[in-house]
Amino acid sequence: MIIEKGYQRYGSCTSATTVKVKGVVSTEFLPEDAFDPELEETWHYRRVWDTEDVVVPPHVRASASAL
């Protein structure tokens, strides 16, 4: 028996995008006004960023066989 709850409804996907990121970026020498003014402490954003820091893995639903 399947019971549908309001929070279990899904919408259809209209598009999907995949981006391949290579390289690194450094924010160590950016001027203070380059950061969001709402950030109180910018020191932990001043570093070298790798692809693992920038890319968020896609959200994949678990299949019924994985349960």
One Martini backbone bead per residue (centre of mass of N, CA, C, O) as a GRO file, in nm:
protein
   67
    1MET     BB    1   0.096   0.037   0.024
    2ILE     BB    2   0.039   0.372  -0.085
    3ILE     BB    3   0.121   0.685   0.065
    4GLU     BB    4   0.043   1.019   0.011
    5LYS     BB    5   0.224   1.297   0.078
    6GLY     BB    6   0.291   1.628   0.060
    7TYR     BB    7   0.619   1.586   0.091
    8GLN     BB    8   0.622   1.354  -0.163
    9ARG     BB    9   0.615   1.539  -0.386
   10TYR     BB   10   0.684   1.572  -0.739
   11GLY     BB   11   0.849   1.726  -0.986
   12SER     BB   12   0.936   1.813  -1.286
   13CYS     BB   13   1.194   1.813  -1.508
   14THR     BB   14   1.329   2.070  -1.721
   15SER     BB   15   1.644   2.050  -1.636
   16ALA     BB   16   2.002   1.978  -1.699
   17THR     BB   17   2.337   2.028  -1.554
   18THR     BB   18   2.683   1.985  -1.657
   19VAL     BB   19   3.000   2.054  -1.497
   20LYS     BB   20   3.341   2.093  -1.570
   21VAL     BB   21   3.607   2.118  -1.334
   22LYS     BB   22   3.921   2.295  -1.351
   23GLY     BB   23   4.142   2.357  -1.111
   24VAL     BB   24   4.219   2.674  -0.956
   25VAL     BB   25   4.160   2.917  -0.684
   26SER     BB   26   4.245   3.245  -0.562
   27THR     BB   27   4.165   3.451  -0.248
   28GLU     BB   28   4.413   3.585  -0.095
   29PHE     BB   29   4.433   3.884  -0.278
   30LEU     BB   30   4.175   4.008  -0.218
   31PRO     BB   31   3.982   4.252  -0.163
   32GLU     BB   32   3.757   4.335   0.077
   33ASP     BB   33   3.526   4.434  -0.139
   34ALA     BB   34   3.488   4.137  -0.279
   35PHE     BB   35   3.315   4.077  -0.048
   36ASP     BB   36   3.064   4.027   0.141
   37PRO     BB   37   2.941   4.257   0.370
   38GLU     BB   38   2.812   4.029   0.572
   39LEU     BB   39   3.092   3.941   0.628
   40GLU     BB   40   3.289   3.934   0.909
   41GLU     BB   41   3.483   3.686   0.819
   42THR     BB   42   3.742   3.641   0.559
   43TRP     BB   43   3.991   3.453   0.624
   44HIS     BB   44   3.857   3.162   0.537
   45TYR     BB   45   3.838   3.270   0.219
   46ARG     BB   46   4.158   3.291   0.216
   47ARG     BB   47   4.239   3.079  -0.051
   48VAL     BB   48   4.274   2.769  -0.200
   49TRP     BB   49   4.070   2.637  -0.455
   50ASP     BB   50   3.924   2.343  -0.530
   51THR     BB   51   3.705   2.134  -0.681
   52GLU     BB   52   3.592   2.020  -0.406
   53ASP     BB   53   3.501   2.315  -0.304
   54VAL     BB   54   3.298   2.386  -0.554
   55VAL     BB   55   3.169   2.109  -0.591
   56VAL     BB   56   2.847   1.962  -0.609
   57PRO     BB   57   2.693   1.689  -0.574
   58PRO     BB   58   2.453   1.509  -0.686
   59HIS     BB   59   2.123   1.430  -0.634
   60VAL     BB   60   2.040   1.091  -0.540
   61ARG     BB   61   1.816   0.862  -0.546
   62ALA     BB   62   1.718   0.588  -0.397
   63SER     BB   63   1.668   0.278  -0.467
   64ALA     BB   64   1.491  -0.004  -0.394
   65SER     BB   65   1.750  -0.196  -0.406
   66ALA     BB   66   1.916  -0.021  -0.178
   67LEU     BB   67   1.726  -0.088   0.083
   0.00000   0.00000   0.00000
